[in-house]
Every structure is written in C-alpha cells, then in structure tokens.
XYZ file of C-alpha atoms in Angstrom:
209
model
C 92.418 87.542 124.061
C 90.466 89.213 121.276
C 92.520 91.722 119.157
C 89.744 94.029 120.234
C 90.049 93.913 123.302
C 93.900 93.822 123.942
C 95.762 96.973 124.801
C 99.128 95.045 123.116
C 98.157 93.076 120.010
C 101.335 91.915 119.414
C 102.699 91.215 123.080
C 105.879 92.966 122.427
C 105.522 95.301 125.336
C 104.772 98.260 123.752
C 100.906 99.278 123.951
C 99.217 99.719 120.896
C 98.335 103.431 121.675
C 102.033 104.141 121.582
C 102.655 102.079 118.765
C 100.147 103.958 116.287
C 100.142 107.673 118.352
C 103.808 107.767 116.738
C 103.226 106.059 113.399
C 102.118 108.090 110.212
C 98.493 108.205 109.433
C 98.377 105.159 108.044
C 99.631 103.516 110.693
C 102.191 101.269 109.026
C 105.615 103.019 109.622
C 107.634 100.499 107.414
C 104.849 100.071 104.618
C 105.135 96.611 104.640
C 101.199 96.286 104.832
C 101.334 95.423 108.823
C 100.089 98.087 111.062
C 102.737 98.690 113.910
C 100.368 97.296 116.435
C 100.774 93.726 114.874
C 104.224 94.085 113.317
C 107.139 92.592 115.344
C 109.587 95.256 113.655
C 107.707 98.171 112.888
C 110.658 99.863 111.000
C 111.765 96.701 109.070
C 115.407 97.653 110.269
C 116.148 93.746 111.457
C 116.234 95.124 115.141
C 112.616 93.887 116.511
C 110.599 96.406 118.562
C 110.713 94.268 121.828
C 114.617 94.938 121.413
C 114.315 98.449 120.309
C 111.283 99.586 122.905
C 113.596 100.182 125.820
C 111.976 97.926 128.670
C 114.986 94.919 128.245
C 112.230 91.972 129.121
C 113.028 88.410 128.023
C 112.320 86.764 124.798
C 114.131 83.575 125.167
C 112.342 81.418 122.386
C 112.640 84.561 119.707
C 109.221 85.030 118.739
C 109.356 88.694 119.078
C 107.379 88.873 122.321
C 107.474 89.233 126.111
C 107.847 86.247 128.055
C 105.495 85.067 130.913
C 102.051 85.671 131.413
C 99.736 88.604 129.979
C 96.752 89.793 131.884
C 93.437 90.892 130.825
C 94.539 94.157 129.435
C 96.483 92.139 126.990
C 99.892 93.446 127.759
C 102.837 91.597 129.203
C 102.612 91.271 132.965
C 106.346 91.773 132.828
C 106.354 95.367 131.698
C 104.064 96.384 134.537
C 106.104 95.634 137.653
C 104.633 97.659 140.772
C 101.788 98.664 138.458
C 98.459 97.065 138.279
C 98.702 94.011 136.006
C 95.700 94.657 133.903
C 95.539 98.203 134.344
C 96.940 98.956 130.567
C 100.355 100.959 132.019
C 103.657 100.081 131.348
C 106.592 100.664 134.123
C 109.155 102.111 131.831
C 109.546 104.667 129.101
C 109.550 103.885 125.271
C 113.408 104.686 123.881
C 114.066 107.788 121.948
C 117.865 107.879 122.005
C 118.059 110.842 119.716
C 115.375 112.581 121.153
C 113.767 113.298 117.301
C 110.548 112.125 118.532
C 110.644 108.929 116.583
C 110.605 105.834 119.404
C 113.783 103.979 118.381
C 111.557 101.078 117.322
C 110.241 103.293 114.484
C 113.794 105.005 113.673
C 115.804 103.994 110.911
C 118.734 105.890 112.795
C 117.997 105.798 116.509
C 121.190 107.524 117.320
C 121.206 110.261 114.449
C 124.994 109.483 113.460
C 124.136 109.228 110.035
C 124.656 105.452 109.837
C 121.626 103.391 109.796
C 120.748 100.847 112.493
C 120.514 98.163 109.743
C 123.834 98.337 108.745
C 124.997 99.151 112.283
C 123.439 95.728 113.421
C 125.042 93.781 110.681
C 122.169 93.507 108.308
C 121.725 93.526 104.632
C 120.385 96.878 102.907
C 121.363 96.594 99.329
C 119.456 99.764 97.984
C 120.818 101.484 101.300
C 117.226 102.955 101.932
C 117.359 102.062 106.023
C 115.286 98.511 105.491
C 116.487 94.955 106.223
C 116.266 93.430 102.729
C 113.761 90.637 101.774
C 110.095 90.185 101.889
C 108.185 90.427 105.282
C 106.398 87.426 107.241
C 103.142 87.349 108.674
C 104.577 89.323 111.765
C 106.277 92.162 109.710
C 109.905 90.658 110.184
C 111.596 90.848 106.823
C 113.211 87.455 105.539
C 116.472 88.372 105.700
C 116.424 88.805 109.413
C 117.255 85.715 111.765
C 114.630 84.297 114.409
C 114.407 86.770 117.038
C 115.809 89.533 114.905
C 119.520 90.892 114.591
C 122.062 90.628 117.480
C 122.703 94.288 118.321
C 126.551 94.594 118.317
C 128.536 96.214 120.408
C 131.891 96.696 119.221
C 133.439 98.459 122.239
C 132.029 96.531 124.656
C 130.473 99.435 126.760
C 127.158 97.756 126.673
C 125.733 100.226 124.472
C 125.053 98.736 121.195
C 126.430 100.584 117.733
C 123.223 101.615 116.723
C 122.752 103.947 119.992
C 126.563 104.704 120.310
C 127.914 107.762 118.834
C 131.020 106.804 119.334
C 131.013 102.798 118.337
C 134.584 102.083 118.552
C 135.676 104.365 121.439
C 138.249 105.883 119.883
C 137.317 109.626 120.716
C 135.953 109.916 116.746
C 132.243 110.155 116.751
C 130.647 107.408 114.018
C 129.405 110.457 112.004
C 132.679 111.731 110.927
C 134.124 108.186 110.401
C 130.972 107.465 108.313
C 132.166 110.494 105.907
C 129.123 112.889 107.360
C 131.406 115.184 109.278
C 130.180 118.087 107.287
C 126.669 117.181 108.488
C 127.487 117.746 112.153
C 128.170 121.295 112.620
C 128.150 121.631 116.372
C 129.992 118.803 116.540
C 127.523 116.876 118.805
C 128.007 113.448 117.203
C 124.376 113.888 115.345
C 123.330 114.905 111.871
C 121.974 118.176 111.743
C 118.749 119.408 110.343
C 115.405 118.108 109.703
C 113.752 114.668 109.028
C 111.041 115.721 106.294
C 109.591 112.057 106.038
C 109.761 111.351 109.542
C 111.735 107.890 109.172
C 114.796 108.690 111.507
C 117.123 109.419 108.881
C 118.072 113.051 108.603
C 117.232 114.670 104.931
C 120.682 115.665 104.647
C 121.626 112.053 104.522
C 118.997 110.422 103.045
C 117.891 113.556 100.404
C 114.293 113.447 101.474
C-alpha cells in the first residue's frame, strides 16, 4: 500500500493521525529526523511504540510492527477487532499512563515517577536525557536497543512493568521517593508535581526545562 493511502504508515497499530496529532509541530517527537508516523520508537526510549501503544498485539518477528494482515486502510486488522477491517478505526485507547496528555509512546517518563523509562527498562542513557544511546537506524530505533526493542522489566512480578509502576518493587515506598525525588511529590501521589514545559513527558522540576 502506498504511504499516502495508508492510515498507519509504520504498521505499529497506532494511526498516523494519532501519532502526528500528539507530536510537536515538526511531527518528530525525539528529533531524530524521522517523523513519528514512520518512527518505530517515537520517543527514543528503547521501548518500541508497539509496546507502549497499549493494544497488546503480537510482534513475533521483533520488527516493531503488528503481526498479521493489513487491510486496505493500512491499519493492521489485529487492532480493529469487532470493527470494519478497513474503516480506519482502532479497537483500543492509546495508553497515557500518567494522564499528562502525552501518550506513553511519546512520553519519556510514562508514569511520572521522576525515573525515565529508558532507565526503568534497563536501557543505556549516559547523558541522562531520557533517550537511549546511539544513532538511530532508518526505522527510528536507537542502535543500543536490541531487536524488538527493550524488554520491559517487572521487578515485583505484578504484571505492571516498572516504567508504568509507581512502586516497582512493591515495598510500599513509591519510586519517586526511592529515586531521590520525594521533595518533588508534595501530595504523595507517587508522581512528580508541576508542569512539563517542553512536552517530553519529564516534569520541569526533574529535567530543568
């Protein structure tokens, strides 16, 4: 299917309209030169968009794309269960765990605990900017990320991966406290308080934006 006729150019199960509507004006959340509708890791945190989208569909061959047939609308049929396979709609709500308006696939700290997703998924981020290290390939995935993207870590085995879990080890002490950011969570909800001026998903109090 030609790109101009496809509603999901990279077949990650997230419609292009969603990826571009929530991206910055450039359409390129991570600034790697690949617009989000073609980028398999839109925020460069090492967790592929197919993982962070929230649809839970399979990617057995680790290519960052939803397995199975794709209809004439360009959207994988697997995310259109119970809907017209060519109607352009999807059967799930795109995940925004912390409710900050930035979908998880464009959010460098999806649970707002002050610890970036790349760190909570055991990625490498030497400069602490929330992006996985290394240049990106043609699909927008950093070179330091293994095929299929980082494997989400679930320290306490509660089926909620650490990057979405406000108490990753289930010890009753929120990660925001254990990460040294307890002073930034005045209301004790486990999330860093305040605004996110640059829209990267990391609160200003943490990234100094």
